[in-house]
Coordinates of C-alpha atoms (C1' of nucleotides) in Angstrom, one line a residue:
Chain A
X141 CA 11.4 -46.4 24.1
X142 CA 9.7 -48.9 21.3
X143 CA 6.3 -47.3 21.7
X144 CA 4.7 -50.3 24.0
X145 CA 1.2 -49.4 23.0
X146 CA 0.0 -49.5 18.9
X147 CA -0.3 -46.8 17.2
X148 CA -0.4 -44.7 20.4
X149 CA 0.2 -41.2 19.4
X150 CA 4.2 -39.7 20.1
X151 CA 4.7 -38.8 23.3
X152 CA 6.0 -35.3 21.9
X153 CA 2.5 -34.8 20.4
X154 CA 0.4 -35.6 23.6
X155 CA 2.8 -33.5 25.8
X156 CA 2.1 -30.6 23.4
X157 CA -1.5 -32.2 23.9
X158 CA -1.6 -31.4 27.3
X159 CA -0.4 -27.5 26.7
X160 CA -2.5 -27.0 24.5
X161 CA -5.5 -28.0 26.6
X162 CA -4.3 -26.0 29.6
X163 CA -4.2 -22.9 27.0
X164 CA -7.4 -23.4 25.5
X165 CA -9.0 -23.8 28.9
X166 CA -7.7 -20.6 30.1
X167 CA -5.7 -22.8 32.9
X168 CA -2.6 -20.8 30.8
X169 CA -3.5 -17.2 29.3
X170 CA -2.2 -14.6 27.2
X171 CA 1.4 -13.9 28.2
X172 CA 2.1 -17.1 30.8
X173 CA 5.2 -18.7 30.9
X174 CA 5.0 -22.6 29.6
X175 CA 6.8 -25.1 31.2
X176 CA 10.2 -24.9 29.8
X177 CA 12.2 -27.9 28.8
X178 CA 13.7 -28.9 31.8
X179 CA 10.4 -28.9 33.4
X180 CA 9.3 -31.3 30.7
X181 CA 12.0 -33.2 30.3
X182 CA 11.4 -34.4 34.9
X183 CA 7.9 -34.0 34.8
X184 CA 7.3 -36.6 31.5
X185 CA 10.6 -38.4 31.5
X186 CA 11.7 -37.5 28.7
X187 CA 14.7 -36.8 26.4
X188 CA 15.2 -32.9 25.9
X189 CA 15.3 -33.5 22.0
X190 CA 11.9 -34.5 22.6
X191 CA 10.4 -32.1 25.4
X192 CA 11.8 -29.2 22.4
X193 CA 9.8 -31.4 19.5
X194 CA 7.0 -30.6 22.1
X195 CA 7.2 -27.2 22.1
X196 CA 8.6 -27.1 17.9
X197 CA 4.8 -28.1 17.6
X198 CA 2.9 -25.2 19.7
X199 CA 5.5 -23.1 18.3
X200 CA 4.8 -23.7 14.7
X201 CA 1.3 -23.6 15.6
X202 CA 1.6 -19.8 16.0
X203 CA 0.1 -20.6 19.9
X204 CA 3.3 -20.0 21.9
X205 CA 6.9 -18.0 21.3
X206 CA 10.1 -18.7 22.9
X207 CA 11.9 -16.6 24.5
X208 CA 16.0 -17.1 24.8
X209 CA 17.3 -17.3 28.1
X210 CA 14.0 -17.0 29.5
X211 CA 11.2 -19.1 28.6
X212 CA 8.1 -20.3 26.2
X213 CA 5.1 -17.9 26.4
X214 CA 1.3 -17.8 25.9
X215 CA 1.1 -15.7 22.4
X216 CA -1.8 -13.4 22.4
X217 CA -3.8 -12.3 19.4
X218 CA -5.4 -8.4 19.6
X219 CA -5.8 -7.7 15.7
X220 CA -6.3 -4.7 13.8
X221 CA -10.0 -4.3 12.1
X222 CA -8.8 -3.5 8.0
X223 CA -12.9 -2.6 6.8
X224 CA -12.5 -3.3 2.7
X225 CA -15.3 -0.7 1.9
X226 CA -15.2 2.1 4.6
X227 CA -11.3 2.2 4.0
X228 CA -11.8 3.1 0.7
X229 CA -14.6 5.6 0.5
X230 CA -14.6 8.8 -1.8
X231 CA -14.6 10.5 1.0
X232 CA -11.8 9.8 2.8
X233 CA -9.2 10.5 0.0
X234 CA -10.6 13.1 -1.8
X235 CA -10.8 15.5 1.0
X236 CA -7.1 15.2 1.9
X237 CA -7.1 12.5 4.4
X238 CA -5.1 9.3 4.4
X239 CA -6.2 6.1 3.8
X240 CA -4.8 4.4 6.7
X241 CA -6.4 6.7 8.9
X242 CA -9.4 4.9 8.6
X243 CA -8.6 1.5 9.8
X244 CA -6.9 2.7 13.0
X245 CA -9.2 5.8 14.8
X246 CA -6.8 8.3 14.3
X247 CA -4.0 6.3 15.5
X248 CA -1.2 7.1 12.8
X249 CA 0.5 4.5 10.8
X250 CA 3.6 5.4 9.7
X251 CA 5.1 4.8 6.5
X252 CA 8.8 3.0 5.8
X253 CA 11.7 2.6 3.5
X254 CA 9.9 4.1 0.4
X255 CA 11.4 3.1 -2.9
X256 CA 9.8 4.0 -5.9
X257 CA 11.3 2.4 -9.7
X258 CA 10.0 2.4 -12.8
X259 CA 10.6 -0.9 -14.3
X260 CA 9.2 -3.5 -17.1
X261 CA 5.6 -4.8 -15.8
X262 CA 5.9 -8.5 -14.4
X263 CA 4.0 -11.1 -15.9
X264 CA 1.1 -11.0 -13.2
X265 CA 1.2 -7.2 -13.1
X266 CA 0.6 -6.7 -16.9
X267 CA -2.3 -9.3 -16.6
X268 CA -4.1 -7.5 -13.9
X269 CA -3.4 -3.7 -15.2
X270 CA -4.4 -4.8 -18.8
X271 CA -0.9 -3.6 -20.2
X272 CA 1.0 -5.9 -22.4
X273 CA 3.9 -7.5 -21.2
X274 CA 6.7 -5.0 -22.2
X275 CA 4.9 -1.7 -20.8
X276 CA 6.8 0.2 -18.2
X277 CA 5.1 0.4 -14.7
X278 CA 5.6 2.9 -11.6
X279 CA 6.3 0.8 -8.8
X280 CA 5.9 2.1 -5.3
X281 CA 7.2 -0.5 -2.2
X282 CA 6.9 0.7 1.4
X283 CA 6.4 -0.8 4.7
X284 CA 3.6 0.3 7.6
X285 CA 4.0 0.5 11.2
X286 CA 1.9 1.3 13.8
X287 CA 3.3 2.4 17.1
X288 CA 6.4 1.2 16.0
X289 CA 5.2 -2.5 15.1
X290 CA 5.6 -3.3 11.3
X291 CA 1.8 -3.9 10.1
X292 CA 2.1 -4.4 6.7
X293 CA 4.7 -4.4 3.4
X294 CA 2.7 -2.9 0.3
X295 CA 3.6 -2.2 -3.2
X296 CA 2.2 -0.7 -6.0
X297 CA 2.0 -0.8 -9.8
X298 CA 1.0 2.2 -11.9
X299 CA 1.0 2.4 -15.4
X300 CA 4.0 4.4 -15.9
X301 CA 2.9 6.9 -18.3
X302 CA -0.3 8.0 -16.9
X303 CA 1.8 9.2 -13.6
X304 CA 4.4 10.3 -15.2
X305 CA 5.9 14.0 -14.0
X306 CA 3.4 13.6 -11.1
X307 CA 4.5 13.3 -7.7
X308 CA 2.9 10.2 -7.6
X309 CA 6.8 9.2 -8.5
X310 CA 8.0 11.4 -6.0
X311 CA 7.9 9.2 -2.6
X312 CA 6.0 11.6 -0.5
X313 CA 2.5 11.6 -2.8
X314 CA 0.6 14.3 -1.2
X315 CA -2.4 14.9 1.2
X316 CA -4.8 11.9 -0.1
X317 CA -2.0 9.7 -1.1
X318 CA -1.8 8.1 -4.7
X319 CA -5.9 8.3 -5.2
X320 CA -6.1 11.8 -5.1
X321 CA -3.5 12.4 -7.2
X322 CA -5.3 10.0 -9.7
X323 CA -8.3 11.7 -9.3
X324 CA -6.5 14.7 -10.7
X325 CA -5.4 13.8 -13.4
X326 CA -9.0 12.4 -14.3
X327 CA -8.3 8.7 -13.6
X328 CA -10.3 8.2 -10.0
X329 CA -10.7 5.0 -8.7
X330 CA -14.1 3.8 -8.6
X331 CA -14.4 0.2 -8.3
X332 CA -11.9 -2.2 -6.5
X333 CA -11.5 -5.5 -6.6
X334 CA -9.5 -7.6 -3.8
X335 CA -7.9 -11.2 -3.7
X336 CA -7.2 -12.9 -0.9
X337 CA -4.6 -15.7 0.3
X338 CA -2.8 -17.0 3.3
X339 CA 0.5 -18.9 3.3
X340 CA 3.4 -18.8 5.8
X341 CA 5.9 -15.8 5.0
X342 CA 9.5 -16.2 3.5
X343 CA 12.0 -15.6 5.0
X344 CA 12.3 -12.0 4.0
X345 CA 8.7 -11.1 5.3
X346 CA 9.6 -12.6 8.6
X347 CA 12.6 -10.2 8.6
X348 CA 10.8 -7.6 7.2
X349 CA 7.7 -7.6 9.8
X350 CA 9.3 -8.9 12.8
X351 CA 7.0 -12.3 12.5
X352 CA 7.4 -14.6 15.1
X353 CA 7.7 -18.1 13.9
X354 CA 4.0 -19.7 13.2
X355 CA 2.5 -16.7 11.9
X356 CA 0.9 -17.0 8.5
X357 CA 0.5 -14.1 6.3
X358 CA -2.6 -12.4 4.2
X359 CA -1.4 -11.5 0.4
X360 CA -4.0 -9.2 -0.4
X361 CA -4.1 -8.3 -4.1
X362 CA -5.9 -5.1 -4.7
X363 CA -6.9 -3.7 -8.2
X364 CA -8.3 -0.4 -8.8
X365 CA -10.4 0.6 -11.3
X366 CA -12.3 3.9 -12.7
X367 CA -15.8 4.5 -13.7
X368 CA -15.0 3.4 -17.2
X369 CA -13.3 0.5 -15.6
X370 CA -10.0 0.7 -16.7
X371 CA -7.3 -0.5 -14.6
X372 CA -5.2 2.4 -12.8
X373 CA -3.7 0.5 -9.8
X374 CA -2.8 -2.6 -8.7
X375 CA -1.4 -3.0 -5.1
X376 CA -0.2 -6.2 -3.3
X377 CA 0.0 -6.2 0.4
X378 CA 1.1 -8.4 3.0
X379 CA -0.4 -8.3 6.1
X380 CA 1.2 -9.8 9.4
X381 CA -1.9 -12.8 9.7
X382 CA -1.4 -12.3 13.6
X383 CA -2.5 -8.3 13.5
X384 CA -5.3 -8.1 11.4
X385 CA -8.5 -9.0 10.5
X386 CA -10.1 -8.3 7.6
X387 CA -13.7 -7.1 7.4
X388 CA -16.2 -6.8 4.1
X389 CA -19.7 -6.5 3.8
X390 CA -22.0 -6.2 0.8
X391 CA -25.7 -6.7 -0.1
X392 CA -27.6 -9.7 -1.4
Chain B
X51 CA 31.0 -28.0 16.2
X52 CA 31.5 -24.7 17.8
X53 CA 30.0 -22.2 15.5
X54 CA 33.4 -21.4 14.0
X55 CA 32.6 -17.8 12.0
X56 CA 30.9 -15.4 14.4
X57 CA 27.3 -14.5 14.1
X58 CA 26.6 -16.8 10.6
X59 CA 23.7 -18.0 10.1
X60 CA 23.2 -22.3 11.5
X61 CA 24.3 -24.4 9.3
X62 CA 20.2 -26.0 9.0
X63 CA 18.7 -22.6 7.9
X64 CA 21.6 -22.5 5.1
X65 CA 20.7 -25.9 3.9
X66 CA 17.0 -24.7 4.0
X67 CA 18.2 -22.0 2.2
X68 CA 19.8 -23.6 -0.8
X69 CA 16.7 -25.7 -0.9
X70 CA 14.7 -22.7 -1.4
X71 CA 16.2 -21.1 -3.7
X72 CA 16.3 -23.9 -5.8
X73 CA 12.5 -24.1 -5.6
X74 CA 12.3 -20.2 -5.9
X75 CA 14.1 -20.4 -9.2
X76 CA 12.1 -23.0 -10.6
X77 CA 15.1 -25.6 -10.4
X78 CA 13.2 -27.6 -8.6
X79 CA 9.2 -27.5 -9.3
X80 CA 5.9 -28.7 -8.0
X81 CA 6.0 -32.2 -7.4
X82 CA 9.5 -32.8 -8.0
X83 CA 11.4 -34.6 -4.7
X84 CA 13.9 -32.9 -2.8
X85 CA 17.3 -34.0 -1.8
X86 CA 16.5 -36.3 1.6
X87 CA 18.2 -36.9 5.0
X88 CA 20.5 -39.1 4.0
X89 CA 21.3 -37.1 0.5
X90 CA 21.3 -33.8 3.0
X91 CA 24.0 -35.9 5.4
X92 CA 26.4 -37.1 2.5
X93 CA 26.2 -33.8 1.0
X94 CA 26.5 -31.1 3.6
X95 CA 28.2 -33.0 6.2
X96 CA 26.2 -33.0 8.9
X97 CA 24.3 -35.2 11.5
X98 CA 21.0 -36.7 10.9
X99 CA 19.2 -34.6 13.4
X100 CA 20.8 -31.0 11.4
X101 CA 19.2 -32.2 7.8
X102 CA 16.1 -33.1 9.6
X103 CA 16.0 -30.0 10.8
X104 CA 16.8 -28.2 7.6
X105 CA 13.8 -30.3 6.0
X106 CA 11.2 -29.7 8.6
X107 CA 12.1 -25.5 8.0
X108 CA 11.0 -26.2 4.5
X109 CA 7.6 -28.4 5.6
X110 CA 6.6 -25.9 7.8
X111 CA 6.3 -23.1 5.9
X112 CA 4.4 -25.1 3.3
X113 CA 6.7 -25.3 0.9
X114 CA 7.3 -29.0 0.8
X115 CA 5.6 -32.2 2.1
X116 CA 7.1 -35.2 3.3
X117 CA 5.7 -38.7 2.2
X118 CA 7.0 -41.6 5.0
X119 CA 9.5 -44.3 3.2
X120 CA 9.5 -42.0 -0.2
X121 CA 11.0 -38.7 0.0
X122 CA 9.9 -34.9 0.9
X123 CA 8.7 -33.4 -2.8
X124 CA 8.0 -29.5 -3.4
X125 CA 4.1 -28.6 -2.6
X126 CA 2.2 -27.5 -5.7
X127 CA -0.4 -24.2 -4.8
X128 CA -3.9 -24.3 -7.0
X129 CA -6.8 -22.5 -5.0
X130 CA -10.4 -22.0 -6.1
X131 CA -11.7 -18.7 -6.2
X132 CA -14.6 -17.7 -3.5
X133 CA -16.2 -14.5 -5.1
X134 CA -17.6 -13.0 -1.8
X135 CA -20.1 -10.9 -3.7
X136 CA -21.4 -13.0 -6.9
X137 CA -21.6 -16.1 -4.6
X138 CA -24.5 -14.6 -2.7
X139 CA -26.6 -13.0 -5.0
X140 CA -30.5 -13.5 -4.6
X141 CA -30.7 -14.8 -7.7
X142 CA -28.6 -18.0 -7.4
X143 CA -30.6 -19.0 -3.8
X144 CA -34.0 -17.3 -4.5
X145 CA -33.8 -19.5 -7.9
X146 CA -32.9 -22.6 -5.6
X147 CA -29.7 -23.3 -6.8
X148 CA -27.1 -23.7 -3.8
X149 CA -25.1 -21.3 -3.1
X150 CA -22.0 -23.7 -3.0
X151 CA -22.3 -24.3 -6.9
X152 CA -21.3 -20.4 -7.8
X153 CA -17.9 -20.8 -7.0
X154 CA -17.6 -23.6 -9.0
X155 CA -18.8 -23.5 -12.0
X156 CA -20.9 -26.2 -12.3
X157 CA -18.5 -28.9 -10.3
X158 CA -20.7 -29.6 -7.5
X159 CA -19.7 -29.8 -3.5
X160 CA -20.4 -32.6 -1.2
X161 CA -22.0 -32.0 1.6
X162 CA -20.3 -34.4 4.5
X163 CA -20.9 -35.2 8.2
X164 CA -24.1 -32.8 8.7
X165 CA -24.8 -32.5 12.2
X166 CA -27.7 -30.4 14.0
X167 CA -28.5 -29.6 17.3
X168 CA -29.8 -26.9 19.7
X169 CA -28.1 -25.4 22.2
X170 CA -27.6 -22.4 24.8
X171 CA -25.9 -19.3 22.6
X172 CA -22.1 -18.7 23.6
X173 CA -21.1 -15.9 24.2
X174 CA -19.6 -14.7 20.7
X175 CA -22.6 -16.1 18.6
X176 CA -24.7 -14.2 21.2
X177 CA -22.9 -11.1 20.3
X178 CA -23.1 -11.3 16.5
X179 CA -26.7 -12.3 16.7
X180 CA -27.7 -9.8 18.7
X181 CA -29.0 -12.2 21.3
X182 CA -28.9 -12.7 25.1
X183 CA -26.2 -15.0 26.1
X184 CA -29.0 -17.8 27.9
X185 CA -31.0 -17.7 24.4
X186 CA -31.1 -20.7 22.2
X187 CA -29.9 -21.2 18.6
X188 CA -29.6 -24.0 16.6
X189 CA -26.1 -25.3 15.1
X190 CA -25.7 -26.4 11.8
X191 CA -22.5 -28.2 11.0
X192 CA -21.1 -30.1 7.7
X193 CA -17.9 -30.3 5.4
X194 CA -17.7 -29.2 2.6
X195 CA -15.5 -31.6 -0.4
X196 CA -14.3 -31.0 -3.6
X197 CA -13.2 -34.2 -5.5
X198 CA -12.9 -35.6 -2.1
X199 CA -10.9 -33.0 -0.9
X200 CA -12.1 -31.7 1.9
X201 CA -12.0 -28.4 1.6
X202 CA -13.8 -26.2 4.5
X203 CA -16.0 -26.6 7.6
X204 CA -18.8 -24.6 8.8
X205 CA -20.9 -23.8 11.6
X206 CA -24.2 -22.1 11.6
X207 CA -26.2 -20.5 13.8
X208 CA -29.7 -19.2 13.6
X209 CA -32.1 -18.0 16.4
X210 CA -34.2 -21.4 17.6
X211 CA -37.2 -19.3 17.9
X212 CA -36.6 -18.3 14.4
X213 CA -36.4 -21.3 12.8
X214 CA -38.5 -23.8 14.7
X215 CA -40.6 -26.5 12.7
X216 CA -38.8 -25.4 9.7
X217 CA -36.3 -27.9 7.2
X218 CA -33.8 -25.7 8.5
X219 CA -33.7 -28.0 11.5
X220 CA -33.3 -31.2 9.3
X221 CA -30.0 -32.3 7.9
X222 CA -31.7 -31.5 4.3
X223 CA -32.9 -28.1 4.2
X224 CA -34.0 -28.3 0.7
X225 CA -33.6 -26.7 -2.9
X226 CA -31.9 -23.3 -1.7
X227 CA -30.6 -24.1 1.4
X228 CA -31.2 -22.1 5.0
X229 CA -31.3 -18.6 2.9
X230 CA -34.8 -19.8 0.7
X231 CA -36.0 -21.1 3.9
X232 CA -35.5 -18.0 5.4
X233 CA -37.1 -16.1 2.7
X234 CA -39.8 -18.0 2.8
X235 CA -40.2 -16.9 6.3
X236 CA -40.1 -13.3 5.7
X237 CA -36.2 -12.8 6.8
X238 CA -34.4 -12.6 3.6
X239 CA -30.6 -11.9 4.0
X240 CA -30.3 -8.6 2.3
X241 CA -26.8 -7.7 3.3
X242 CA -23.5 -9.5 4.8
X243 CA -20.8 -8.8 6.6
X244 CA -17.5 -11.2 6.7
X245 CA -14.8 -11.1 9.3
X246 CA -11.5 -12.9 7.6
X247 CA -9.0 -13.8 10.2
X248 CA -5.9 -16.4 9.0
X249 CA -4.4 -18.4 11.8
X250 CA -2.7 -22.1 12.1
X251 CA -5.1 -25.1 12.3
X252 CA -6.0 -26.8 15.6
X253 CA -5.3 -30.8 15.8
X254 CA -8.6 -31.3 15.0
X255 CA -8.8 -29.0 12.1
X256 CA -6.1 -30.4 11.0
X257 CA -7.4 -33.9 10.3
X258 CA -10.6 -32.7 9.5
X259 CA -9.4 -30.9 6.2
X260 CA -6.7 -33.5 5.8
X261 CA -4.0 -30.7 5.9
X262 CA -0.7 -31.3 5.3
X263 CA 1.9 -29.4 7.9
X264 CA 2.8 -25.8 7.4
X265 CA -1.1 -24.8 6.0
X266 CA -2.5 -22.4 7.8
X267 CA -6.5 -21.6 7.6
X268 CA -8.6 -19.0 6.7
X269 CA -11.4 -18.6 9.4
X270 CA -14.5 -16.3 7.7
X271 CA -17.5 -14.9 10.1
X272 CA -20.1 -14.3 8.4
X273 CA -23.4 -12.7 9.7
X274 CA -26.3 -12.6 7.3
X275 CA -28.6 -9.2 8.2
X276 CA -32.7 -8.9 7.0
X277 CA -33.3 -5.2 4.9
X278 CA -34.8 -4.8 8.7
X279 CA -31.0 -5.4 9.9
X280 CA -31.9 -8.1 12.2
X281 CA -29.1 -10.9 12.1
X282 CA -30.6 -14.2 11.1
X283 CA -27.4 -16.3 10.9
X284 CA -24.0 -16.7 11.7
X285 CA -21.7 -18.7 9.8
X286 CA -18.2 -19.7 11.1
X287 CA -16.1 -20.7 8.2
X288 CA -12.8 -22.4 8.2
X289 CA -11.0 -22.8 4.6
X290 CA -8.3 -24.8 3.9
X291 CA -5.5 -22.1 3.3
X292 CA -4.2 -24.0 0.5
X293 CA -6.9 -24.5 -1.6
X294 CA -9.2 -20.6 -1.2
X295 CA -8.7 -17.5 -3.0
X296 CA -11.1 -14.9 -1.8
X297 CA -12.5 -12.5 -3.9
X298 CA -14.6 -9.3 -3.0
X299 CA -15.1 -6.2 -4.6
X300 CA -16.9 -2.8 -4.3
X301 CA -17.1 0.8 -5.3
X302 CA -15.7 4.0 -3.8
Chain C
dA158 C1' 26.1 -17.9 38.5
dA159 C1' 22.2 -20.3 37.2
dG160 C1' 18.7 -21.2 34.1
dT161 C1' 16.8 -20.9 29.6
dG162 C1' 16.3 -21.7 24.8
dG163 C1' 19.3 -22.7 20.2
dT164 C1' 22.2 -25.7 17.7
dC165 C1' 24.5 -30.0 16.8
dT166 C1' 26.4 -34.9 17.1
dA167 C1' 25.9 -40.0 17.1
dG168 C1' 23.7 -43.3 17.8
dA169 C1' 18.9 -46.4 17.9
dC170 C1' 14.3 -48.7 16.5
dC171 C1' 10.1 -48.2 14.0
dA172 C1' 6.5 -48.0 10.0
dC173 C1' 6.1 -47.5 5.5
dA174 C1' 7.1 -47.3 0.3
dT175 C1' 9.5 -48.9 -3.5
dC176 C1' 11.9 -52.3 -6.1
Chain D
dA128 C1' 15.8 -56.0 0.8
dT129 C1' 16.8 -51.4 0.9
dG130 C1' 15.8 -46.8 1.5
dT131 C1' 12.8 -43.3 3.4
dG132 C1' 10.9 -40.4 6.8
dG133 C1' 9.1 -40.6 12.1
dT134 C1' 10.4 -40.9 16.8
dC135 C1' 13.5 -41.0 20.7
dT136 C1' 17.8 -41.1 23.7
dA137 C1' 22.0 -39.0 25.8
dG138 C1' 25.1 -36.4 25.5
dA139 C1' 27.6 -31.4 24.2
dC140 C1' 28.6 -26.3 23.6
dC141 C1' 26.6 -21.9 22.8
dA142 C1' 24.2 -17.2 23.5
dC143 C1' 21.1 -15.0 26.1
dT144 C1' 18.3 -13.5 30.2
dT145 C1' 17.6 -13.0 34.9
dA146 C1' 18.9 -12.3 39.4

DNA sequence: AAGTGGTCTAGACCACATC
DNA sequence: ATGTGGTCTAGACCACTTA
């Protein structure tokens, strides 16, 4: 249509414009139906290549989801509260109970496809454990759901022969999980560090978590260490960006 | 072309595919151009619109970028860290130095487009600040640069009441910034709390942080508490995704 | 059966970058 | 001048959902 005006934004950019204002006004809410392409295509005169380039861009921007054979929806956003430092008090692991439980009121996560290798540690692993390069490491990869919604894909990385013959190799770890069994064998954690980025997932996470396209990811890198600060854990997570929230707090 | 084999995946994820794994393996590497439309036509065989399609998988989830009239190239990934602890310790704003400088090391931010104004609390600043929803704060916003990168914008708000007469109200708050001036008040920040959430940018923040498609933004809330626990600021952060690591630790 | 989104083709004109 | 990505049209067949 030789764009009559100059530099006049795309017409597929201020149709998705317009949605985007009736969304954030509230004029559309959580769970609406979007005008479909069609309805875009009459209503703006349009080709549908470009009503769909219309939606591509609320779509990638994590603000709708289609739905084949029915329609393009409102996506709502109700996250989980993950607390860094309540999460990981003494107390919680070392009388028996379960991490997770803390993050979710008694709500239970469950835990997924548990595989657990012992393997050569990776470049990045060696670096953050303080191992050198050809040490063997425990890993421990498992997914968490939470009424039946995958949360979260986690691995760990244990120095191999300080967990060796426990059932910290075993996949079911025991009441308080891997901590406790590392405060058994002298080695509690005491001091954590965590990293934090956000990128879009590959394509395996997407699988993995059932992520709906336009939802970023958290990569939280988690070290723990003991009281005479060596290195006994280091876990990398990957949270689905649309369930969670992260939450810290520390003093001046 | 009728979909010959049933259930394979389209033919534009496979050519996104190939394209990732070729970056995954390091065949291709940060900065290096990908094969373009017309290189993705010839090759696979397939319409404009189908290698277009493949491409804009790959720009989306931030793994490439595509320059107009030169060619899509594979994104590099280079973050700063944000230590959430170290950065605000007493010493570095009691002391006067800004808080921006700790993450730094010594390579100093710019402070860009400061704007401040009073205003009726909403409804979710109300809530952190512990206010009633008619009370007035005052707004403090800027960008943050790196190099002339933009790298993060933030929104402050402090009690009105609090704060009157003060620098705080002027674009230049002084050596320190709004914590020495709210020491010097008698409402110290003794302890934080931050609220991380990851989404995709808004238009706006888009431009604003000069974000290329397929970046996704951290957004931090922080609330900054007396020893008394009264809130004296809020601070709405949102970090370029690309360019943050965050960093926090604690104990057990 | 009708409507929806998902994929794909085959064209076209434009603005911009590189040579 | 040529090639690149950006936008847009006008068709087509498919798989799926809804009624």
């Amino acid at each position: 249509m030789l764009t009559p005006e100059n530099d006049s934004p795309p017409v597929y950019r201020e149709i998705a414009d317009t949605l985007r204002i009736a969304i954030a006004s509230g004029e559309l809410s959580d769970g609406d139906r979007i005008p479909g392409e069609n309805e875009l295509m009459k209503r703006h005169g349009v080709a549908r290549a470009t009503a769909r380039q219309a939606l591509s861009v609320l779509i990638n921007e994590g603000i709708a989801v289609a739905v084949r054979g029915s329609g393009v929806y409102v996506r709502g956003f109700s996250p989980l509260v993950r607390h860094g430092r309540r999460r990981l008090s003494k107390e919680l692991w070392s009388t028996g109970r379960a991490i997770w439980g803390a993050d979710t009121a008694e709500r239970p996560f469950a835990t997924d496809s548990v595989t657990v290798s012992e393997m050569r540690a990776p470049a990045h692993v060696a670096r953050a454990l303080d191992l050198d390069e050809g040490d063997r490491v425990l890993r421990r990869r498992r997914r968490y759901r939470l009424d039946d919604r995958p949360m979260q894909l986690a691995t760990s990385y244990l120095p191999a022969e300080l967990v060796a013959g426990t059932s910290v190799t075993r996949p079911d770890t025991g009441p308080g999980g891997i901590y406790a069994r590392l405060a058994e064998l002298g080695q509690a954690p005491a001091h954590f560090t965590e990293e934090i980025r956000v990128r879009m997932p590959s394509p395996d996470e997407r699988t993995k978590l059932s992520l709906s396209p336009g939802t970023p990811v958290m990569h939280v890198m988690r070290v723990a260490l003991t009281k005479e600060h060596r290195a006994v854990e280091l876990n990398e997570m990957t949270l689905d960006g649309s369930a969670y929230v992260l939450q810290y707090d520390f003093d001046a």
